[in-house]
Coordinates of C-alpha atoms (C1' of nucleotides) in Angstrom, one line a residue:
Chain H
M1 CA -109.4 -57.4 179.7
E2 CA -110.9 -59.8 177.3
N3 CA -112.6 -58.5 174.3
R4 CA -114.9 -61.2 173.2
K5 CA -118.7 -61.2 173.3
I6 CA -120.1 -61.3 176.8
P7 CA -121.9 -64.5 177.7
K8 CA -125.5 -63.9 178.7
P9 CA -125.1 -65.8 182.0
T10 CA -122.3 -63.5 182.9
I11 CA -124.6 -60.5 182.9
K12 CA -127.1 -62.1 185.3
R13 CA -124.2 -63.1 187.6
L14 CA -122.8 -59.6 187.6
A15 CA -126.2 -58.4 188.9
V16 CA -125.9 -61.1 191.6
Y17 CA -122.4 -60.0 192.5
Y18 CA -123.7 -56.4 192.8
R19 CA -126.4 -57.5 195.2
C20 CA -123.9 -59.4 197.3
L21 CA -121.5 -56.5 197.4
E22 CA -124.3 -54.2 198.7
N23 CA -124.6 -56.5 201.7
L24 CA -120.8 -56.9 202.1
I25 CA -120.3 -53.1 202.1
K26 CA -123.2 -52.6 204.5
S27 CA -121.5 -55.0 206.9
G28 CA -118.3 -53.1 206.6
K29 CA -116.2 -55.5 204.5
E30 CA -113.6 -53.6 202.4
T31 CA -112.1 -56.3 200.3
I32 CA -113.1 -59.8 199.1
S33 CA -111.5 -62.5 197.1
S34 CA -113.1 -64.3 194.2
Q35 CA -113.1 -67.4 196.3
E36 CA -115.1 -65.9 199.2
L37 CA -117.5 -64.1 196.9
G38 CA -118.0 -67.3 195.0
N39 CA -118.6 -69.3 198.2
R40 CA -121.4 -67.0 199.2
L41 CA -123.2 -67.4 195.9
N42 CA -122.4 -71.0 194.9
I43 CA -120.3 -69.9 192.0
K44 CA -116.8 -71.1 191.3
A45 CA -114.0 -68.6 192.0
S46 CA -112.7 -69.0 188.5
Q47 CA -116.1 -68.1 187.1
V48 CA -116.2 -64.9 189.2
R49 CA -112.7 -63.9 187.9
K50 CA -113.6 -64.7 184.3
D51 CA -116.8 -62.8 184.5
L52 CA -115.1 -59.7 185.8
S53 CA -112.2 -60.0 183.4
Y54 CA -114.5 -59.3 180.5
F55 CA -114.7 -55.7 181.7
G56 CA -111.3 -54.9 183.0
E57 CA -109.0 -55.6 185.9
F58 CA -110.9 -54.8 189.1
G59 CA -108.8 -56.8 191.5
K60 CA -105.3 -56.7 193.1
R61 CA -103.2 -59.8 193.0
G62 CA -102.6 -61.2 196.5
I63 CA -105.4 -59.1 197.9
G64 CA -108.7 -59.5 196.1
Y65 CA -111.3 -56.9 195.1
Q66 CA -112.1 -53.7 196.9
T67 CA -115.8 -54.1 197.5
R68 CA -116.6 -50.4 196.9
R69 CA -114.6 -50.1 193.7
L70 CA -116.0 -53.4 192.4
Q71 CA -119.5 -52.4 193.1
D72 CA -119.0 -49.1 191.3
G73 CA -117.5 -51.0 188.3
I74 CA -120.4 -53.3 188.1
A75 CA -122.9 -50.5 188.5
E76 CA -121.2 -48.8 185.5
I77 CA -121.4 -51.9 183.4
L78 CA -125.0 -52.7 184.1
G79 CA -126.3 -49.2 183.9
I80 CA -127.4 -49.2 187.5
K81 CA -126.4 -45.6 188.3
R82 CA -129.4 -44.2 186.5
I83 CA -133.1 -44.1 186.8
W84 CA -135.2 -46.2 184.4
N85 CA -138.7 -45.2 183.6
V86 CA -141.0 -48.3 183.5
C87 CA -144.6 -48.8 182.5
I88 CA -146.8 -51.8 182.9
V89 CA -149.5 -53.0 180.5
G90 CA -152.0 -55.3 182.1
A91 CA -153.5 -54.4 185.4
G92 CA -154.3 -57.9 186.5
N93 CA -153.0 -59.5 189.7
L94 CA -149.4 -59.7 188.4
G95 CA -149.3 -56.2 186.9
M96 CA -150.6 -54.7 190.1
A97 CA -148.2 -56.7 192.2
L98 CA -145.3 -55.5 190.1
A99 CA -146.5 -51.9 190.2
N100 CA -146.5 -52.1 194.0
Y101 CA -143.3 -54.0 194.4
P102 CA -140.9 -51.9 196.3
G103 CA -137.8 -53.8 195.2
L104 CA -138.1 -52.4 191.7
S105 CA -138.1 -48.7 192.6
K106 CA -135.4 -49.4 195.1
S107 CA -133.3 -50.7 192.3
G108 CA -133.9 -47.7 190.1
Y109 CA -136.9 -48.9 188.1
Q110 CA -139.6 -46.3 188.6
I111 CA -143.1 -47.4 187.6
K112 CA -144.5 -44.3 185.9
A113 CA -147.7 -45.7 184.5
I114 CA -149.9 -48.8 184.3
F115 CA -152.5 -49.5 181.6
D116 CA -155.4 -51.8 180.9
V117 CA -158.2 -52.0 178.4
S118 CA -160.9 -53.2 180.8
S119 CA -163.2 -50.4 182.0
E120 CA -163.5 -52.1 185.3
K121 CA -159.8 -51.6 185.9
I122 CA -159.2 -48.2 184.3
G123 CA -159.4 -45.6 187.0
K124 CA -158.5 -48.0 189.8
K125 CA -156.0 -46.5 192.3
L126 CA -153.0 -48.5 193.4
Q127 CA -151.4 -48.5 196.9
N128 CA -148.7 -46.3 195.6
G129 CA -151.0 -43.7 194.2
L130 CA -150.7 -44.7 190.6
V131 CA -154.0 -44.8 188.6
V132 CA -154.7 -47.4 186.0
E133 CA -154.9 -45.7 182.6
D134 CA -156.6 -46.5 179.4
L135 CA -154.3 -48.4 177.0
K136 CA -155.6 -45.9 174.3
N137 CA -153.4 -43.3 175.9
F138 CA -150.3 -45.4 175.8
E139 CA -148.2 -43.7 173.2
R140 CA -149.0 -40.2 174.5
V141 CA -148.1 -41.1 178.0
A142 CA -145.1 -43.2 177.0
R143 CA -143.6 -40.3 175.2
K144 CA -144.5 -37.7 177.8
E145 CA -143.0 -39.8 180.6
K146 CA -140.0 -40.8 178.5
I147 CA -140.6 -44.5 179.3
H148 CA -137.6 -46.7 178.8
I149 CA -138.9 -50.1 179.7
G150 CA -142.3 -51.7 179.0
V151 CA -143.6 -54.7 181.0
I152 CA -146.2 -56.9 179.5
T153 CA -148.6 -58.7 181.9
V154 CA -151.6 -59.3 179.7
P155 CA -153.0 -62.6 178.5
A156 CA -151.0 -64.5 175.9
N157 CA -153.2 -63.7 173.0
N158 CA -152.9 -59.9 173.5
A159 CA -149.2 -59.9 174.1
Q160 CA -148.1 -59.4 170.5
Q161 CA -150.2 -56.3 169.9
V162 CA -149.0 -54.8 173.1
A163 CA -145.4 -55.4 172.1
D164 CA -146.1 -53.8 168.7
L165 CA -147.6 -50.8 170.5
M166 CA -144.7 -50.5 172.8
I167 CA -142.1 -50.7 170.1
G168 CA -144.1 -48.2 168.0
S169 CA -144.1 -45.8 170.9
G170 CA -140.4 -45.6 171.3
I171 CA -139.9 -48.0 174.2
E172 CA -136.3 -49.2 174.4
G173 CA -136.8 -52.6 176.0
I174 CA -139.5 -55.1 177.0
I175 CA -140.0 -57.5 179.8
N176 CA -142.6 -60.1 178.9
F177 CA -144.5 -62.1 181.5
A178 CA -147.1 -63.4 179.0
P179 CA -146.7 -67.0 178.0
A180 CA -146.3 -66.1 174.3
K181 CA -143.5 -65.9 171.9
L182 CA -143.1 -62.3 170.7
N183 CA -142.2 -61.3 167.2
I184 CA -140.0 -58.3 167.6
P185 CA -137.1 -56.8 165.6
E186 CA -133.8 -58.6 165.8
N187 CA -131.7 -57.3 168.6
F188 CA -134.5 -55.4 170.3
P189 CA -133.8 -55.7 174.0
L190 CA -136.2 -58.3 175.5
E191 CA -136.3 -60.5 178.6
E192 CA -138.9 -63.1 179.3
I193 CA -140.2 -64.4 182.6
D194 CA -142.6 -67.4 182.1
I195 CA -143.9 -68.4 185.4
S196 CA -145.9 -71.5 184.4
L197 CA -142.9 -72.7 182.4
T198 CA -140.9 -72.6 185.6
F199 CA -143.5 -74.6 187.5
R200 CA -143.4 -77.2 184.7
A201 CA -139.6 -77.3 184.8
L202 CA -139.8 -77.9 188.5
S203 CA -142.3 -80.7 188.3
F204 CA -140.1 -82.4 185.8
Q205 CA -137.2 -82.2 188.2
I206 CA -139.3 -83.7 190.9
T207 CA -140.5 -86.5 188.7
M208 CA -136.9 -87.3 187.6
Q209 CA -135.6 -87.1 191.2
K210 CA -138.1 -89.7 192.4
S211 CA -137.6 -92.1 189.5
R212 CA -133.9 -92.1 190.2
Q213 CA -134.4 -93.7 193.6
Chain X
M1 CA -133.7 -92.6 171.8
E2 CA -130.6 -91.0 173.1
N3 CA -129.7 -91.9 176.6
R4 CA -127.5 -89.1 177.8
K5 CA -128.3 -86.5 180.4
I6 CA -131.1 -84.1 179.4
P7 CA -130.0 -80.5 178.9
K8 CA -131.9 -78.2 181.1
P9 CA -133.0 -75.9 178.3
T10 CA -134.6 -78.9 176.6
I11 CA -137.0 -79.2 179.5
K12 CA -138.2 -75.6 179.2
R13 CA -138.6 -76.0 175.5
L14 CA -140.7 -79.2 175.9
A15 CA -143.1 -77.1 178.0
V16 CA -143.2 -74.5 175.2
Y17 CA -143.9 -77.2 172.7
Y18 CA -146.6 -78.5 174.9
R19 CA -148.3 -75.1 175.0
C20 CA -148.0 -74.7 171.3
L21 CA -149.5 -78.1 170.7
E22 CA -152.5 -77.2 172.9
N23 CA -153.2 -74.4 170.4
L24 CA -152.6 -76.5 167.4
I25 CA -154.9 -79.2 168.5
K26 CA -157.6 -76.7 169.4
S27 CA -157.3 -75.3 165.9
G28 CA -157.8 -78.8 164.5
K29 CA -154.2 -79.5 163.2
E30 CA -153.5 -83.2 163.3
T31 CA -149.8 -83.4 162.3
I32 CA -146.9 -81.0 162.3
S33 CA -143.3 -81.1 161.2
S34 CA -140.4 -80.1 163.3
Q35 CA -139.8 -77.3 160.8
E36 CA -143.3 -75.8 161.2
L37 CA -143.3 -76.2 165.0
G38 CA -139.9 -74.5 165.1
N39 CA -141.0 -71.6 163.0
R40 CA -143.9 -70.8 165.3
L41 CA -141.5 -70.7 168.3
N42 CA -138.3 -69.3 166.8
I43 CA -136.5 -72.6 167.4
K44 CA -134.5 -74.5 164.8
A45 CA -136.1 -77.6 163.4
S46 CA -133.0 -79.6 164.3
Q47 CA -133.3 -78.4 167.9
V48 CA -136.9 -79.6 168.1
R49 CA -136.0 -83.0 166.8
K50 CA -133.0 -83.3 169.1
D51 CA -135.1 -82.3 172.1
L52 CA -137.7 -84.9 171.3
S53 CA -135.2 -87.6 170.5
Y54 CA -134.0 -87.7 174.1
F55 CA -137.2 -89.3 175.1
G56 CA -138.1 -91.6 172.2
E57 CA -139.3 -91.6 168.6
F58 CA -142.5 -89.5 168.5
G59 CA -142.5 -88.8 164.8
K60 CA -143.0 -90.5 161.5
R61 CA -140.5 -89.9 158.7
G62 CA -141.9 -88.2 155.7
I63 CA -144.9 -87.1 157.7
G64 CA -144.0 -85.3 161.0
Y65 CA -145.5 -85.6 164.4
Q66 CA -149.1 -86.4 165.3
T67 CA -150.1 -83.4 167.4
R68 CA -152.2 -85.4 169.9
R69 CA -149.7 -88.2 170.3
L70 CA -146.8 -85.8 170.8
Q71 CA -148.7 -83.7 173.3
D72 CA -149.5 -86.9 175.3
G73 CA -145.8 -87.9 175.1
I74 CA -144.6 -84.5 176.4
A75 CA -147.3 -84.5 179.2
E76 CA -146.0 -87.9 180.3
I77 CA -142.4 -86.6 180.4
L78 CA -143.1 -83.4 182.2
G79 CA -145.6 -84.9 184.7
I80 CA -148.4 -82.8 183.4
K81 CA -151.1 -85.4 183.7
R82 CA -151.3 -85.1 187.4
I83 CA -152.4 -82.4 189.9
W84 CA -149.6 -80.7 191.9
N85 CA -150.5 -79.3 195.3
V86 CA -148.8 -76.0 195.9
C87 CA -148.5 -73.6 198.8
I88 CA -147.1 -70.1 199.0
V89 CA -145.2 -68.6 201.8
G90 CA -145.3 -64.8 201.8
A91 CA -148.7 -63.0 201.3
G92 CA -147.3 -59.8 199.9
N93 CA -148.3 -58.5 196.5
L94 CA -146.5 -61.1 194.6
G95 CA -147.6 -64.1 196.7
M96 CA -151.2 -62.9 196.5
A97 CA -151.0 -62.4 192.8
L98 CA -149.7 -65.9 192.3
A99 CA -152.4 -67.4 194.5
N100 CA -155.0 -65.7 192.4
Y101 CA -153.3 -66.4 189.1
P102 CA -155.7 -68.7 187.1
G103 CA -153.0 -69.8 184.7
L104 CA -151.4 -72.0 187.4
S105 CA -154.5 -73.9 188.5
K106 CA -155.4 -74.3 184.8
S107 CA -152.0 -76.0 184.3
G108 CA -152.6 -78.4 187.2
Y109 CA -150.9 -76.4 190.0
Q110 CA -153.5 -76.0 192.7
I111 CA -152.8 -73.5 195.4
K112 CA -153.8 -75.2 198.6
A113 CA -152.6 -72.7 201.1
I114 CA -150.9 -69.4 201.6
F115 CA -148.9 -68.3 204.7
D116 CA -147.5 -65.3 206.3
V117 CA -146.1 -64.2 209.7
S118 CA -147.6 -60.7 209.8
S119 CA -150.7 -60.5 211.9
E120 CA -152.1 -57.9 209.5
K121 CA -152.1 -60.5 206.7
I122 CA -153.1 -63.6 208.6
G123 CA -156.8 -64.1 208.2
K124 CA -157.1 -62.0 205.0
K125 CA -159.3 -63.6 202.5
L126 CA -158.3 -63.9 198.8
Q127 CA -160.4 -63.6 195.7
N128 CA -160.4 -67.3 195.3
G129 CA -161.6 -67.9 198.9
L130 CA -158.3 -69.0 200.3
V131 CA -157.4 -67.5 203.7
V132 CA -153.9 -66.4 204.7
E133 CA -152.7 -68.7 207.5
D134 CA -150.1 -68.3 210.2
L135 CA -146.7 -69.7 209.2
K136 CA -146.6 -71.5 212.5
N137 CA -149.1 -73.9 211.1
F138 CA -147.0 -74.6 208.0
E139 CA -145.8 -78.2 208.7
R140 CA -149.2 -79.4 209.9
V141 CA -151.0 -78.0 206.9
A142 CA -148.3 -79.0 204.4
R143 CA -148.5 -82.6 205.6
K144 CA -152.3 -82.7 205.8
E145 CA -152.8 -81.1 202.3
K146 CA -149.9 -83.3 200.9
I147 CA -148.2 -80.2 199.4
H148 CA -145.7 -81.1 196.7
I149 CA -144.4 -77.6 195.8
G150 CA -143.5 -74.7 198.0
V151 CA -143.3 -71.2 196.6
I152 CA -141.2 -68.6 198.4
T153 CA -142.3 -65.0 198.1
V154 CA -140.9 -63.5 201.3
P155 CA -138.1 -60.9 201.6
A156 CA -134.6 -62.1 200.9
N157 CA -133.5 -62.2 204.5
N158 CA -136.3 -64.7 205.5
A159 CA -136.0 -66.9 202.4
Q160 CA -133.5 -69.4 203.9
Q161 CA -135.5 -70.2 207.0
V162 CA -138.6 -70.6 204.9
A163 CA -136.8 -73.0 202.6
D164 CA -135.5 -75.0 205.6
L165 CA -139.0 -75.2 207.0
M166 CA -140.4 -76.4 203.7
I167 CA -137.7 -79.1 203.3
G168 CA -138.3 -80.2 206.9
S169 CA -142.0 -80.5 206.2
G170 CA -141.7 -83.0 203.3
I171 CA -142.1 -80.5 200.4
E172 CA -140.7 -82.1 197.2
G173 CA -139.6 -78.9 195.3
I174 CA -139.3 -75.2 195.7
I175 CA -139.8 -72.2 193.5
N176 CA -138.0 -69.2 194.9
F177 CA -138.9 -65.6 194.0
A178 CA -136.8 -64.1 196.8
P179 CA -133.6 -62.5 195.6
A180 CA -131.4 -64.7 197.8
K181 CA -129.2 -67.8 197.2
L182 CA -130.7 -70.7 199.0
N183 CA -128.7 -73.3 200.7
I184 CA -130.5 -76.6 200.1
P185 CA -129.5 -80.2 199.8
E186 CA -127.8 -81.1 196.5
N187 CA -130.2 -82.3 193.9
F188 CA -133.2 -81.0 195.8
P189 CA -135.6 -79.7 193.1
L190 CA -135.4 -75.9 192.9
E191 CA -136.3 -73.3 190.4
E192 CA -135.5 -69.6 190.8
I193 CA -137.3 -66.6 189.4
D194 CA -135.5 -63.3 190.2
I195 CA -137.5 -60.4 188.8
S196 CA -135.1 -57.6 189.6
L197 CA -132.2 -59.6 188.1
T198 CA -134.2 -59.7 184.9
F199 CA -134.7 -56.0 184.9
R200 CA -131.0 -55.5 185.4
A201 CA -130.2 -57.9 182.5
L202 CA -132.6 -55.8 180.3
S203 CA -131.1 -52.5 181.2
F204 CA -127.7 -53.9 180.3
Q205 CA -129.0 -55.0 177.0
I206 CA -130.4 -51.6 176.3
T207 CA -127.2 -49.9 177.3
M208 CA -125.2 -52.2 175.0
Q209 CA -127.6 -51.8 172.2
K210 CA -127.2 -48.0 172.3
S211 CA -123.5 -47.9 172.6
R212 CA -123.2 -50.1 169.5
Q213 CA -124.8 -47.4 167.3
Chain Z
dT1 C1' -97.4 -66.6 199.7
dC2 C1' -101.8 -65.2 198.2
dG3 C1' -105.0 -64.3 194.8
dT4 C1' -105.8 -62.3 190.2
dG5 C1' -106.1 -62.6 185.1
dT6 C1' -106.2 -65.5 181.3
dG7 C1' -104.9 -69.0 177.6
dA8 C1' -106.1 -73.7 177.1
dA9 C1' -108.9 -77.7 178.2
dG10 C1' -113.3 -79.4 179.1
dA11 C1' -118.3 -79.6 179.4
dA12 C1' -122.7 -78.3 177.8
dC13 C1' -125.6 -77.2 174.4
dT14 C1' -126.9 -76.3 169.4
dT15 C1' -126.6 -76.9 164.5
dC16 C1' -125.3 -79.5 160.5
dA17 C1' -125.8 -83.0 157.3
dC18 C1' -127.2 -87.2 155.9
dA19 C1' -128.8 -92.1 156.3
dG20 C1' -133.0 -94.3 156.4
dC21 C1' -138.0 -94.8 156.9
dT22 C1' -142.8 -93.7 154.8
Chain C
dA1 C1' -139.9 -86.7 147.7
dG2 C1' -140.6 -85.4 152.5
dC3 C1' -139.2 -85.5 157.1
dT4 C1' -137.3 -87.9 161.2
dG5 C1' -133.5 -89.4 164.2
dT6 C1' -128.8 -88.9 165.3
dG7 C1' -123.6 -89.1 165.0
dA8 C1' -120.4 -85.5 164.2
dA9 C1' -119.1 -80.7 163.9
dG10 C1' -119.6 -76.3 165.7
dT11 C1' -120.5 -72.9 169.2
dT12 C1' -120.9 -71.2 173.7
dC13 C1' -120.0 -71.3 178.4
dT14 C1' -117.3 -73.1 182.5
dT15 C1' -113.3 -74.8 184.8
dC16 C1' -108.5 -75.7 185.1
dA17 C1' -103.9 -74.5 185.8
dC18 C1' -100.4 -71.4 186.1
dA19 C1' -97.7 -67.1 185.2
dC20 C1' -97.2 -63.1 187.4
dG21 C1' -98.0 -59.0 190.4
dA22 C1' -98.8 -57.3 195.4

DNA sequence: TCGTGTGAAGAACTTCACAGCT
DNA sequence: AGCTGTGAAGTTCTTCACACGA
């Protein structure tokens, strides 16, 4: 068991291992080697072992990892065994899509509320029965529903004030889809997903690829 | 002008600089130093200068960077000056949301078509006038519309065959939202956005954060 | 022998620090 | 003086290589 700081990429890979283990267990596989797990995910075996070694000794030499035991171990590390209460601010296309996305609730992220400021959107009913609420009620609802995670899907120029509102209402972490740099307290849990940035990165790759030939 | 390989994070930051420059130019700012640009984005000034230095000398010593000139330079690098034709496969909530997302077309990514296999979805009309097409027609449409970028928003277990179809139809790059590792030719341009993975990474952060206090 | 766990080496990326242009 | 561009140093992350247990 290493005791250094955990690299951020390691965390994302753990979640990938977890997903792969779900499938392996479903298909009845009981043990797996770092080599085989790595092959399935395009990750080097040594990377798999190193990632796991940060958190303990999950494997048996000569044999590999027990899929069930490893999955439990990763679930423990990532906080997967519990339910997370999530709310979304911004009932545009993306916010609505996330609220209706079954993958999230299946993974333990329950969408408890969705907010907007536009009177056209407030009161709208989603496929899953949720109703868009007025952002004015945010703090009250957030506290009542014990929301852990806030998701920001508003336009860039409103993102900061939404983040401030979330932090002021006792939210524990934020996922930001708005293309804006948020100013938040150091070490406050934050993840960013910037879709247009990803498109830009792809077009750069394409351009490079072509100029190389 | 450095001549080494470009770090991947540099590319994403260039797109961030570009976005920031748009705003600066709008607000009438004509020059900016690496220091000030960095401050606005939580990036160290030296990082800004290093990123830009991979591609040439955009600045003037003692003065900084001309916003307009720098923006043009970055646009050139990232391939922003042109229109990219995009298609989406998977007309679920996320696929629909992307197709209707104005930020993409505003950035030069025109959604030319959206496909699905489900007869319930085929023929559906989107807000923007696009009609969901049968995936069977993919190759024909992709070639006719000269699609550059394919976006995958299907469930994980169908992602690979969609990717194969895209690559076989002359698509130049793929953005994959499905939680699956794609097997594609080495160096084929690919970007991945894995939303549930990001939630997992956030819950880990929250858990860590708490256990530290 | 097979496959883990892990120091040590290597690669990738970031930051420093300063020469040199304006 | 002010600020860039960039080698060199520093940091972070990945891969190697091998001792050791099953």
